[in-house]
Structures are given as C-alpha cells and as structure tokens.
Short mmCIF file of C-alpha atoms in Angstrom, two decimals:
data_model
loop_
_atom_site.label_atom_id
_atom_site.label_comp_id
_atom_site.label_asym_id
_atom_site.label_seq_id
_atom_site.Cartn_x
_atom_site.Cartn_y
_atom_site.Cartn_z
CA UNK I 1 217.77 52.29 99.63
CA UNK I 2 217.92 48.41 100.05
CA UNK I 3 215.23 46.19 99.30
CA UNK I 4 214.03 43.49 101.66
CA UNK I 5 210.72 40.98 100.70
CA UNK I 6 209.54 38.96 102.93
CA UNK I 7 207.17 36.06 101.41
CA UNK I 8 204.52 34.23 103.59
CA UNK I 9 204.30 30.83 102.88
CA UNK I 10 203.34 29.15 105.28
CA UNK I 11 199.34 27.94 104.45
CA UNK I 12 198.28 24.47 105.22
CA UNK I 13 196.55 24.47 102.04
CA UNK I 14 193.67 23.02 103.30
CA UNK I 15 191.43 22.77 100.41
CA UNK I 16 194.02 21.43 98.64
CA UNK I 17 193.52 18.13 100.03
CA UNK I 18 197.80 16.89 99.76
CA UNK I 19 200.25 16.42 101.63
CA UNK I 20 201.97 18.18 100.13
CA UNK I 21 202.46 21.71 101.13
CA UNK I 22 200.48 24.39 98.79
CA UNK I 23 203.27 26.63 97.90
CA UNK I 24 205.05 23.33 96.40
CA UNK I 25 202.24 22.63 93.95
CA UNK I 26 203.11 23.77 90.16
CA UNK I 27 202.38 25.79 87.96
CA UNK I 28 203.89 25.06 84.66
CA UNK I 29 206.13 22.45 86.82
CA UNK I 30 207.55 24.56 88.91
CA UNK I 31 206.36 25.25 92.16
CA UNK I 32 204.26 28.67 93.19
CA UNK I 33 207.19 29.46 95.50
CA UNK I 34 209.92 29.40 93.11
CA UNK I 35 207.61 31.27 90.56
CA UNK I 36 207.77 34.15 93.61
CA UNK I 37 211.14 33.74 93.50
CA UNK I 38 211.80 34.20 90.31
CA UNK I 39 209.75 37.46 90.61
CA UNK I 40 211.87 38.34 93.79
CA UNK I 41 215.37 38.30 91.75
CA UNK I 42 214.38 40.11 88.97
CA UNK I 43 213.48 42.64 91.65
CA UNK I 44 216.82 42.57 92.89
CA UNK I 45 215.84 42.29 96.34
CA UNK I 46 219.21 42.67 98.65
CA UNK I 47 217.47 40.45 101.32
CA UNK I 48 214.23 37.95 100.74
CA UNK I 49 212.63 36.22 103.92
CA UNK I 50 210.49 33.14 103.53
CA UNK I 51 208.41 32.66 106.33
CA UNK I 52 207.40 28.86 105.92
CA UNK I 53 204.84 26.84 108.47
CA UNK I 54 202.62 23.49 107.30
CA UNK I 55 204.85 20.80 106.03
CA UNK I 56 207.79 21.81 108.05
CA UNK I 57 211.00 21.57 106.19
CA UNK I 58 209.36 20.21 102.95
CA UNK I 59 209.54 23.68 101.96
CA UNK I 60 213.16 24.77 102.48
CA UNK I 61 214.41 21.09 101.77
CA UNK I 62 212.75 21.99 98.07
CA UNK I 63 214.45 24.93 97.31
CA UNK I 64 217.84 23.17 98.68
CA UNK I 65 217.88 25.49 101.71
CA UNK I 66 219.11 27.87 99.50
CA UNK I 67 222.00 29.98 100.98
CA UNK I 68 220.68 33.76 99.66
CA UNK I 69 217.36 33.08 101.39
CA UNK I 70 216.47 33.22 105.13
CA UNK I 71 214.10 31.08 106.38
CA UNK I 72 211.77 31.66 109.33
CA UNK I 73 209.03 29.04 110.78
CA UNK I 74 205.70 30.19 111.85
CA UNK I 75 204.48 27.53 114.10
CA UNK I 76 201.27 28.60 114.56
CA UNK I 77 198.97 30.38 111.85
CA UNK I 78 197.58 33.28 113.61
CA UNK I 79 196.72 35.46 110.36
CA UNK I 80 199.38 37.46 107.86
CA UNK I 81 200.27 39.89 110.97
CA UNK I 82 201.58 36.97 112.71
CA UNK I 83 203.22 35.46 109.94
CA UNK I 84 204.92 38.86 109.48
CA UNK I 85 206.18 39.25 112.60
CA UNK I 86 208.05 35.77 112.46
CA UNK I 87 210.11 37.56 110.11
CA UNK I 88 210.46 41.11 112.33
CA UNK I 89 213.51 40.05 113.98
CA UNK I 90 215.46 39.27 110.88
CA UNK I 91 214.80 42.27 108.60
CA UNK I 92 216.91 45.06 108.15
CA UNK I 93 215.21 48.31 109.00
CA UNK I 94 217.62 50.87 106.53
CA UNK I 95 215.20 50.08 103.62
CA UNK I 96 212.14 49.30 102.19
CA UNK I 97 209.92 46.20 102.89
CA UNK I 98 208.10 44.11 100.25
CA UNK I 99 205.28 41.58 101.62
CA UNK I 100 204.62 38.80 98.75
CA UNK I 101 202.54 35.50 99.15
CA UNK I 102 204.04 32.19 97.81
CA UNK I 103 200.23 30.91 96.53
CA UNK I 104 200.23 34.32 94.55
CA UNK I 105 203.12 33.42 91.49
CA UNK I 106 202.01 35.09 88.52
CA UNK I 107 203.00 38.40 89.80
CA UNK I 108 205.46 40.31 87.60
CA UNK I 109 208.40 43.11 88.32
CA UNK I 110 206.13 45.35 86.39
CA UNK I 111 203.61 45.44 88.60
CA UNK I 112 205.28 46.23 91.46
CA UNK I 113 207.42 48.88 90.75
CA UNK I 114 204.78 51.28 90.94
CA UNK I 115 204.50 49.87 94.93
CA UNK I 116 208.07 50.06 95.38
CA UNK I 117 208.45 53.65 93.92
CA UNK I 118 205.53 55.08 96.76
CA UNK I 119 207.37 53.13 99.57
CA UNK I 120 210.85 54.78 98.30
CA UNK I 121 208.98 58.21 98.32
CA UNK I 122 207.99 57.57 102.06
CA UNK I 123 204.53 56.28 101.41
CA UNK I 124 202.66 52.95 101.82
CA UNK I 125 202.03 51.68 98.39
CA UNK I 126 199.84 49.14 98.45
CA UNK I 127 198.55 46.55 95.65
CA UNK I 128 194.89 46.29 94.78
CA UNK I 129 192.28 45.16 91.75
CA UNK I 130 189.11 45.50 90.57
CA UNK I 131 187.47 42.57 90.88
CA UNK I 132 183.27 41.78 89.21
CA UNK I 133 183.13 39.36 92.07
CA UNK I 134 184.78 40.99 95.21
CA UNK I 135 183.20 38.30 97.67
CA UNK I 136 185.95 36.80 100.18
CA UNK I 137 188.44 39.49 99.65
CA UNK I 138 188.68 42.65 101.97
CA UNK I 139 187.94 45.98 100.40
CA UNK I 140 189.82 49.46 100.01
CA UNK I 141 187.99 52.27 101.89
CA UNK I 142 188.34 55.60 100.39
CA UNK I 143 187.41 59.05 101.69
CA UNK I 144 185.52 61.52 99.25
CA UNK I 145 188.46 62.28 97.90
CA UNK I 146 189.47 58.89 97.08
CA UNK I 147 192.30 58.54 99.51
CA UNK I 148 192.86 55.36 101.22
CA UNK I 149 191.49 55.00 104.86
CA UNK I 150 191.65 51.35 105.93
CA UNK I 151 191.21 48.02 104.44
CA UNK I 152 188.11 46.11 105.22
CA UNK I 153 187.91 42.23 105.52
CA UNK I 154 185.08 40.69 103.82
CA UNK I 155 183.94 38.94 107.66
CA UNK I 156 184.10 41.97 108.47
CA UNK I 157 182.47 44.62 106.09
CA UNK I 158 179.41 45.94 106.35
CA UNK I 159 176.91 45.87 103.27
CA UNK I 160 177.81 48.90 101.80
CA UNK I 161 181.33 47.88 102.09
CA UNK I 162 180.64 44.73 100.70
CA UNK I 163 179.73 46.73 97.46
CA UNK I 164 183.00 48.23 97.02
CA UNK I 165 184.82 46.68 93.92
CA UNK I 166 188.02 47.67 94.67
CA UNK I 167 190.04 44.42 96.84
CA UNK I 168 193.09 44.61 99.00
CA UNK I 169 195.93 41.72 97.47
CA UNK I 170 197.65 41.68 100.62
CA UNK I 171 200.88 42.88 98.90
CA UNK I 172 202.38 46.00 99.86
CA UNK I 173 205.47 48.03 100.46
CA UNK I 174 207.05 50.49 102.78
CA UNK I 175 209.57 51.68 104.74
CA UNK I 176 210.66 48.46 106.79
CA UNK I 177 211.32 50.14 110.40
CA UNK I 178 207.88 51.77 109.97
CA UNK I 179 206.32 47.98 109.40
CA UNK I 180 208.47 46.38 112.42
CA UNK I 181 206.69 49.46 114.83
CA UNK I 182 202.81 48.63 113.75
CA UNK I 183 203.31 45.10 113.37
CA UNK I 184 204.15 45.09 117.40
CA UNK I 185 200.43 47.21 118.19
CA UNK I 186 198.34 44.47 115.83
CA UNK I 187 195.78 42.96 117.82
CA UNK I 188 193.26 40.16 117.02
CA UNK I 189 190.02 41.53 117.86
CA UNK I 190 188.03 41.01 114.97
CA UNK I 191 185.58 38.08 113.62
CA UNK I 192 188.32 35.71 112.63
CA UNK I 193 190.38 36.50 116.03
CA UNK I 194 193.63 36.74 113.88
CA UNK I 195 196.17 39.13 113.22
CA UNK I 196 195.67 41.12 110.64
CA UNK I 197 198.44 42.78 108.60
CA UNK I 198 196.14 45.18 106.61
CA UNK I 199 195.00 47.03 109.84
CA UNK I 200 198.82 48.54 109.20
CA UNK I 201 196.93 50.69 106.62
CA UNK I 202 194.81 53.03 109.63
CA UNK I 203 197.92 53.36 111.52
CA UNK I 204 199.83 54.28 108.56
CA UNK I 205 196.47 57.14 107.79
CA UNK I 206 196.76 57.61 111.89
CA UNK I 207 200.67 58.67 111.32
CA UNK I 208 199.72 61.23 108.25
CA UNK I 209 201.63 58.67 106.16
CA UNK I 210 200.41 58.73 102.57
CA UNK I 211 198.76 55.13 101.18
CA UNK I 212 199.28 54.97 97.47
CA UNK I 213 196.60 52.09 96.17
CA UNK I 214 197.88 51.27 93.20
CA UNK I 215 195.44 48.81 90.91
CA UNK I 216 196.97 45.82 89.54
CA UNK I 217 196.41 45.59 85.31
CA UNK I 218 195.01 42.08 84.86
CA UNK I 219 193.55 41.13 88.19
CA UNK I 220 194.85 37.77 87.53
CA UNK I 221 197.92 38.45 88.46
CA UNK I 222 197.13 38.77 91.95
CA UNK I 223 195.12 35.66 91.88
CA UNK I 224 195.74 33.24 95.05
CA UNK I 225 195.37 29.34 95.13
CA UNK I 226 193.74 27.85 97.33
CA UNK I 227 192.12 25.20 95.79
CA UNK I 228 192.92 22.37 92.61
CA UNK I 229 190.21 24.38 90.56
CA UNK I 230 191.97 27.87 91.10
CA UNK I 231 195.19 25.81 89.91
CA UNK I 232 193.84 24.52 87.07
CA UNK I 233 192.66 28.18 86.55
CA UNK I 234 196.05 29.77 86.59
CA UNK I 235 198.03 27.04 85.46
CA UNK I 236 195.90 28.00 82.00
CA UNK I 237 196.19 31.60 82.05
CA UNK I 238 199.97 31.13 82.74
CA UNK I 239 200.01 28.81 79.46
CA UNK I 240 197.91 31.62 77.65
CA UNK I 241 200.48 34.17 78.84
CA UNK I 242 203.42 31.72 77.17
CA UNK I 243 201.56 31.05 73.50
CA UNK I 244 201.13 34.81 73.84
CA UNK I 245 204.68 35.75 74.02
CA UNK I 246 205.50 32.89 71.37
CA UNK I 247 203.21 34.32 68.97
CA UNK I 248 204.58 38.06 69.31
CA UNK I 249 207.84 36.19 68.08
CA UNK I 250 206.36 35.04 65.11
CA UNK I 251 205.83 31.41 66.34
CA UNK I 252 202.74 29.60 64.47
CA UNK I 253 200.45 27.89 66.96
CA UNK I 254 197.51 26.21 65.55
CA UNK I 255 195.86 26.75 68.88
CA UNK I 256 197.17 28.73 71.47
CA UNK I 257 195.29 27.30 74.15
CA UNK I 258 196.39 23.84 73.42
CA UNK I 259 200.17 24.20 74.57
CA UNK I 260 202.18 23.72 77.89
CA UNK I 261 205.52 24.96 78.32
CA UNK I 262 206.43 23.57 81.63
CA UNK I 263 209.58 25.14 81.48
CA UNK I 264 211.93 27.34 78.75
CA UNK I 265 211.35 27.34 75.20
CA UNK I 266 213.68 29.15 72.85
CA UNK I 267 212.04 28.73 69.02
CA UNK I 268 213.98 30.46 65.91
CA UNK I 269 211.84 31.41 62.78
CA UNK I 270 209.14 30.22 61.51
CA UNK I 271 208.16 27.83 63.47
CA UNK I 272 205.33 26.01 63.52
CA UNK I 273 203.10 23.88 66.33
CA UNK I 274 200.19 22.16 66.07
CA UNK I 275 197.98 21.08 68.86
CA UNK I 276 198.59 19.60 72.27
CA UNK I 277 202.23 19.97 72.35
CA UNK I 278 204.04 19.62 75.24
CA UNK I 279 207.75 21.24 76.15
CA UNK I 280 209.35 20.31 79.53
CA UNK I 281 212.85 21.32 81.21
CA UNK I 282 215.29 23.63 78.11
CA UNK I 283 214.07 23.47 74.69
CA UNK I 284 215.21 24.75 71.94
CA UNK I 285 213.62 24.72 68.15
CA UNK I 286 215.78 25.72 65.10
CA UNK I 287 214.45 28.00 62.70
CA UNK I 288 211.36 26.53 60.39
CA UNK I 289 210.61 23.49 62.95
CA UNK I 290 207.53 22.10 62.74
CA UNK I 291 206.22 20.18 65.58
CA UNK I 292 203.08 17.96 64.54
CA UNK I 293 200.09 17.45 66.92
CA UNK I 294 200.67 15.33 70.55
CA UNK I 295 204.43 15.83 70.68
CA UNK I 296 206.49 15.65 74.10
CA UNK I 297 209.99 17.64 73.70
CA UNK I 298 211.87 17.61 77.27
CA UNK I 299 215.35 18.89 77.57
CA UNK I 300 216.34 18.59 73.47
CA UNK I 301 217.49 20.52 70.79
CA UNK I 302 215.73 20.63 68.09
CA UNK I 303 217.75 22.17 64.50
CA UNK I 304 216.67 23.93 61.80
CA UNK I 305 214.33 22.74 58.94
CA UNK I 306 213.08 20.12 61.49
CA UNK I 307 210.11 17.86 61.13
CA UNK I 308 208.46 16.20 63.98
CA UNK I 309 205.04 14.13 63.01
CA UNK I 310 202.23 13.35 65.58
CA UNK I 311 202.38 11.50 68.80
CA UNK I 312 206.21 11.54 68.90
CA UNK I 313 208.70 11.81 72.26
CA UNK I 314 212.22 13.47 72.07
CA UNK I 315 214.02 13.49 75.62
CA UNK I 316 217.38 14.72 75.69
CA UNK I 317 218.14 14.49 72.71
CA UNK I 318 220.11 16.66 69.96
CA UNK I 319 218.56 16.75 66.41
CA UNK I 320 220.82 18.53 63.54
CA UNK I 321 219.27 20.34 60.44
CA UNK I 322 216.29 18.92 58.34
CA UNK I 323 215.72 16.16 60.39
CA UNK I 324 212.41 13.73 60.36
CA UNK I 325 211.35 11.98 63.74
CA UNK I 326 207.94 9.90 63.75
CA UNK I 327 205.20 9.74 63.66
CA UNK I 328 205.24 7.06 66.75
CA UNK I 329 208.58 7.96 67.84
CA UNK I 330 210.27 7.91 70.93
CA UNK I 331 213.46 9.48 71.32
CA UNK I 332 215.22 8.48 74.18
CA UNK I 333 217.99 9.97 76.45
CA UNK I 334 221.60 10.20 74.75
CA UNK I 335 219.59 10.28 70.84
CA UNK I 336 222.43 12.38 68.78
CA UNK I 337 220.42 12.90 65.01
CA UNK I 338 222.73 14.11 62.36
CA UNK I 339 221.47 15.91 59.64
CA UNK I 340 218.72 14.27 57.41
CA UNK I 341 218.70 11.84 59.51
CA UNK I 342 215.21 9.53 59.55
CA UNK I 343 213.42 8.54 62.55
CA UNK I 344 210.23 6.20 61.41
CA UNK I 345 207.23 5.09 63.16
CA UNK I 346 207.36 3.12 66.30
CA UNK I 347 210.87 3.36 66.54
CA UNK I 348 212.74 4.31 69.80
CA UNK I 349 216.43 5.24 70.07
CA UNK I 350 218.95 5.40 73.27
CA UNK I 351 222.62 6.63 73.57
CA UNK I 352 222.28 6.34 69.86
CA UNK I 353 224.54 8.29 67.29
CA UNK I 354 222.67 8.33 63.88
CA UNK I 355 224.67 9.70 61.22
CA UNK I 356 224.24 11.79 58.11
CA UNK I 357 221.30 10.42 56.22
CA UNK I 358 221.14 7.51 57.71
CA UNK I 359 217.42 6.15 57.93
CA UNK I 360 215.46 3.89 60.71
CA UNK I 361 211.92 4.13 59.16
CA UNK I 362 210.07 1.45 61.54
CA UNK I 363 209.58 -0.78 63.86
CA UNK I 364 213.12 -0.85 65.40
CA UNK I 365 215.01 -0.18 68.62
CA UNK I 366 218.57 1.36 68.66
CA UNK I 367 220.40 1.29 71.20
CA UNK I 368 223.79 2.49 72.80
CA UNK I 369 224.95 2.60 68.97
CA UNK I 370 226.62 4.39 66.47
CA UNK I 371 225.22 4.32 63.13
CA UNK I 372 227.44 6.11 60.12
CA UNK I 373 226.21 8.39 57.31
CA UNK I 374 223.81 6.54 54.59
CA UNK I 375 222.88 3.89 56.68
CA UNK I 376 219.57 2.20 56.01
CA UNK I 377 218.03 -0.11 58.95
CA UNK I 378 214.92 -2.47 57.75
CA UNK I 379 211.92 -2.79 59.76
CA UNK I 380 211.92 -5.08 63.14
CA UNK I 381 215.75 -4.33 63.58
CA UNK I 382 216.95 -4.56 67.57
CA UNK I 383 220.46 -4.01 68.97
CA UNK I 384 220.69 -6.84 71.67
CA UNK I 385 222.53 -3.75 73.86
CA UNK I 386 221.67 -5.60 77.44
CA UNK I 387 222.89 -8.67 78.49
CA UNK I 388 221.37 -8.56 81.94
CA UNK I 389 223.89 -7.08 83.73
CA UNK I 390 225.81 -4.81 81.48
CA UNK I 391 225.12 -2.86 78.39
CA UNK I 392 227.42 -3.43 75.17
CA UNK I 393 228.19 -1.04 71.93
CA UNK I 394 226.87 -1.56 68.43
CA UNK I 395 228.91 0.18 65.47
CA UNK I 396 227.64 0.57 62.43
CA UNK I 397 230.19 1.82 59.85
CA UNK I 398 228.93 4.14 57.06
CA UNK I 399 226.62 2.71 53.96
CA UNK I 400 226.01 -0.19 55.83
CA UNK I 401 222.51 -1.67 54.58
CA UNK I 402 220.76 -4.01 57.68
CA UNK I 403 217.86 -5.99 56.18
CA UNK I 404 214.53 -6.12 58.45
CA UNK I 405 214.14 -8.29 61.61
CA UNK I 406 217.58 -8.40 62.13
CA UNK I 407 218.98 -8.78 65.54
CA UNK I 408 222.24 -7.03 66.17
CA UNK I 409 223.95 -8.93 69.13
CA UNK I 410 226.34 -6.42 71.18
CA UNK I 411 229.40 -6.31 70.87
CA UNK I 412 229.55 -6.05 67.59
CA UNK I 413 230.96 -4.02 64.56
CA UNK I 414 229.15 -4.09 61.45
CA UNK I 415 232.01 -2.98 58.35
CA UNK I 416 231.74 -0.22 56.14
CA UNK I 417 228.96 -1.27 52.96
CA UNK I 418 228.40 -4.08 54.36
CA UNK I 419 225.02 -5.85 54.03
CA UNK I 420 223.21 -7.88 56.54
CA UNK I 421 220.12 -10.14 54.83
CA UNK I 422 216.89 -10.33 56.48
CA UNK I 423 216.11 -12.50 59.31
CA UNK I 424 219.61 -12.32 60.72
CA UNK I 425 221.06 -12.74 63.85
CA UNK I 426 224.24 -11.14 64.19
CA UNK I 427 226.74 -11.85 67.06
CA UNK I 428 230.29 -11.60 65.32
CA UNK I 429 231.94 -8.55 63.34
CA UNK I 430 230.76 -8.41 59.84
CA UNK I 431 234.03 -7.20 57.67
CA UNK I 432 233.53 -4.24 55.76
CA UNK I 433 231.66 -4.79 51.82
CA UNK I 434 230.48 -8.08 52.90
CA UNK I 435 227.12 -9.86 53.23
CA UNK I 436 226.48 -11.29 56.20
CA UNK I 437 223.27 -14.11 56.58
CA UNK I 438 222.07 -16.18 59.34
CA UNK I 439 219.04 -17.71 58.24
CA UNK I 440 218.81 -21.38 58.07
CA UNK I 441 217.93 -22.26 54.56
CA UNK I 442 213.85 -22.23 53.00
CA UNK I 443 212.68 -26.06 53.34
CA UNK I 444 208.96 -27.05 51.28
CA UNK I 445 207.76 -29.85 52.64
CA UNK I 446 204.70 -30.91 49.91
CA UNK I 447 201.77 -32.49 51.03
CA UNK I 448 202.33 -31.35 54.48
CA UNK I 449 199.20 -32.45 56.62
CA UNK I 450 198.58 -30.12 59.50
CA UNK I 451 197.44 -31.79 62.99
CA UNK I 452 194.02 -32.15 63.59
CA UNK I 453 192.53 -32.76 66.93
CA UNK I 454 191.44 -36.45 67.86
CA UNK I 455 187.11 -37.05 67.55
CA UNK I 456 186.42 -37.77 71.20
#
C-alpha cells in the first residue's frame, strides 16, 4: 500500500515578526521544513506534497525545488481543510495519506507508525497528547466507551469540553481516496469561518469508519511554532534530545544543557566536552578528544587523543592524533594538523599544512603554508601570504627553527634546519642548515637626551 504525506506549510508566521517565512526558521540550523523532511524519508513515503503559501517561492527556492517533492501553492489561507485540498488534485488515491505540518519538526518515525498501521488496517488513526495546559488546542471527544466522536476546536468548545485534556495535533492518517471525498463536503461554518480538516473525524464516525487516537509519548513532539519563544523552547529540547543520545554513547558532557549541535556529530570513545560548545555542519571527534569550554568546531575532523583548550575555533579543518589547538585559537579553512602538532594561543592558521610535531605556540598567523615535521615558530611570526591581489606559498622544510617576530615574505622557501634569528624579515630562500638574519645591527647611543616640549 503506497504512502503519500502531504505537509502544510504554508503559515504567514505572523507572530514571528520576519520576513522570512516560518517553516524556514531553524532549529538546530536547519529549517523546521527540512526537519519534516527528514522525518518524511525515513518514512519512506512513495509521494510527499508540500503545500507552501506566505513567502511565495522562498520556500521551494530553499529546498532547491527539489525534484522528489511536489509543490502546491495555497494562495489564500482558509484553514488546514483548504490547505488540504490544494493538494487533492495531485495525490494518488491507491494508498494511504499522511497530513504533517512544517512548524511541527521534532516529530519522529516512531511516533507515527502506530498512525500509519490504523490507516493501513482501514481506520483513521489520528495523533493526539495529553497536554496540563490544553488552552488553544481543539479537544478529542470520546463516547462512554472512549471511542472517538469528533474533534472540538478550542473557539469552539464548550466548558466542559474545554476540560478535556486530551488535544487533537492535527496529524493524521488514512486511506487517501477516503480524505479526497470529505475534504470536498468541508464547510466553514464555525467561529473562525475556516475550513476545518478535523471535522473529517464525524464523517469518518458518520461512515462507521473506526478513529484510532493514538497519544503521542512526549507531548513535545507535537509541539508547533508559532512564535520566537516557542523556538527558543524547542530549539532547547531538540539540543537536550542530542546531549541525550551523546551521553547513551558514552560521551562526557560537563553539562548537557550547555551544547548545540547544529548539525552531525560523530564522537569515538571517551570523549569529553565541557561547557558551551558549539558543533556546526559534519563533525567528527576521534576517540579520547577533549573539547575545553567555548569551543566552535564546524565541518572538521578532529583525531584521536585530541586536546582542544577554551575559547578556540576549528573550521574545516583536519587534526591527526594527539593534537593541541589553543587556548585562543582559530583554525581556519584548509588547517591540515599532523600528529602532535601544537597550535598556541592567539594563533590562527589558513590553507596551512603543519607537520609532525611541529609547534606554533603564540601569537602568529600561518598562512597558505607548509610547515615540515619538528618545526618550531617563535611568537609574533606572520607569513606575508597576500600581496593585494594574489596570494603566494610559504615552505617550510623540516627542523626548521623561525625565531619570534619574524615576517615570512611569500614566495619563499625556508631550507631544511635552517634557522631564522629574531626580528627578521624574510623575502629570499634561506638554503637549507643556514642562519638567516635581517636585523640591522644594536646601536647605544650614551647620554641620549630625550625631547622635551618647549615652556610656552
């Protein structure tokens, strides 16, 4: 039996105050639609609708208009009936229909199965939670023998509705021709004056077909966002949910409710992260990493036996084993570490190649450069890689030892064991085993009488 979900997504977003559509907004940086998505492949759906209004094409333009989904724009929001029917034309009526909502994205497989299975047995399974604070949501009617009668919106209850506990989600399944026949008898006369696509549920009770209510198990889940504050809300359980799985894997968080993993993070053993860290894009930590507090990591590998101190930032960047980055550091695009490699404080690296051992401990920038194995680089060291319009190499062979506040002017090739003295500026190849100095030599000028200023 195929599978087709149709996702509504087509909210202004009002109370979101952006121009920016509200199904674009992130959560863990990537939007509430794709989170759907995501939800929607691991379902796999053979068909997925995305019915898509405020913003126009902002919202098929972000997901690249992409070719397995079909898009369908509701021009007018006249309630989710409406919104449904936008999509009536294009589904396939040999299956089973799944309604999502794009400003719903923690939702998991899990939790919809049960749904999907009552649809498949010929039944309307529908999606529902217990909620302390039911206000705003419509409620599940039950007969005395708790069966399902109709869904109730919250405008539209009366007290002793009100009191019910139990809340419709708006997500349900069932058999997909049975949804494109009561979607066509929805009317609008109710307090809102929209279409409604709960009311589905009394013709589906009127047609002796069975509703299965199924409740969600963390009504969070199901939560919708409508506003920053129910972002901020779910963008934080979504983080708990992360540190949770990390720490099932034996991952070490100091505090698991001071991490954000906007994106994937693959850690081996015993690992180890301290507060506020922060992983973006595809990151990967080696077994016995430990990440220090206030550390960015975006797009890097990060090897075994790892050390990264405080207030450090790696971006795309590829660290080997037992390697030491900060604290202070920033780690640039193209930053190749190979193993024991040093990274001081206030140092930041680009297109760099640092070999085997090799140390920059502070106060440095290297740049488009390859450094060789048991190379040390003093303090205040630059690579003069930019000339204004194009950017030149730096190659420094193996034991070469570069004294502090040197600058390194590109091109240039500094010679295996070589040694560069302090203060230098270097612009021409320094031959392999030689000492290379720039510095004009010390002058003492006794006596020396400083200026004063003239007594007006």
């Amino acid at each position: 039996m195929s599978l087709s979900v149709v996702i509504l997504a087509a909210g202004q977003g009002k109370r979101m105050y952006s121009d920016l559509p509200k199904v674009l907004h992130p959560i863990g940086a990537k939007s509430m639609l794709q989170h759907v998505l995501d939800t929607v492949q691991s379902l796999q759906a053979d068909q997925c609708i995305v019915v898509y209004g405020h913003g126009g094409e902002q919202v098929p333009n972000a997901l690249h208009a992409r070719s397995d989904l079909e898009w369908v724009e509701q021009t007018e929001q006249l309630g989710t009936g409406h919104a449904v029917a936008q999509a009536v034309p294009l589904l396939r009526r040999d299956g089973i229909a799944l309604i999502l909502y794009g400003d719903v994205p923690l939702l998991r497989a899990d939790t919809l199965n049960p749904i999907l299975a009552s649809a498949r047995q010929g039944a309307l399974g529908v999606l529902t939670a217990q909620l302390d604070k039911p206000d705003g949501y419509g409620r599940i009617v039950r007969d005395a023998a708790q069966q399902v009668l109709r869904i109730v919106e919250d405008k539209d209850a009366s007290p002793a509705e009100k009191a019910i506990s139990e809340i419709n989600t708006g997500i349900l399944a069932l058999s997909a021709d049975r949804l494109c026949e009561w979607i066509g008898q929805l009317n609008n006369d109710n307090a809102q004056g929209e279409y409604y696509l709960t009311d589905i549920i009394e013709m589906a009770v009127a047609a002796n077909v069975r509703v299965d209510a199924h409740i969600a198990p963390d009504s969070m889940e199901i939560q919708g966002i409508n506003n920053r504050r129910q972002l901020a809300e779910v963008e934080r359980y979504y983080q708990r949910r992360q540190a949770a799985e990390l720490l099932l894997q034996g991952v070490t968080l100091r505090d698991p409710d001071r991490i954000d993993i906007r994106g994937t993070l693959k850690v081996g053993r015993d690992v180890c992260i301290d507060i506020n860290a922060v992983f973006e894009g595809e990151v990967t930590l080696g077994d016995g990493v430990s990440i220090e507090p206030n550390c960015i990591i975006r797009n890097s590998r990060i090897g075994p036996g790892c050390l990264i101190h405080t207030n450090s930032v790696i971006e795309d960047a590829e660290l080997a084993a037992r390697v030491e980055v900060g604290p202070f550091a920033r780690l640039r695009p193209g930053t190749r570490l190979a193993a024991q490699a040093k990274i001081g404080n206030f140092v930041e690296t680009k297109n760099a190649l640092i070999g085997a051992g090799s140390k920059v401990n502070h106060l440095s920038y290297i740049g488009d450069t390859d450094v060789g194995t048991a190379v040390n680089i003093g303090a205040g060291t630059i690579t003069c890689n930019y000339d204004g319009a194009n950017k030149h190499k730096t190659v420094i062979e193996d034991n070469v030892f570069v004294g502090s506040n040197t600058a390194l002017v590109a091109p240039v090739n500094i010679g295996k064991g070589a040694t560069i003295g302090a203060g230098s500026t270097i612009s021409k190849n320094v031959p392999a085993q030689a000492l290379a100095l720039t510095r004009s030599p010390a002058k003492n000028i006794p006596d020396w009488q400083r200026p004063s200023k003239k007594k007006s």
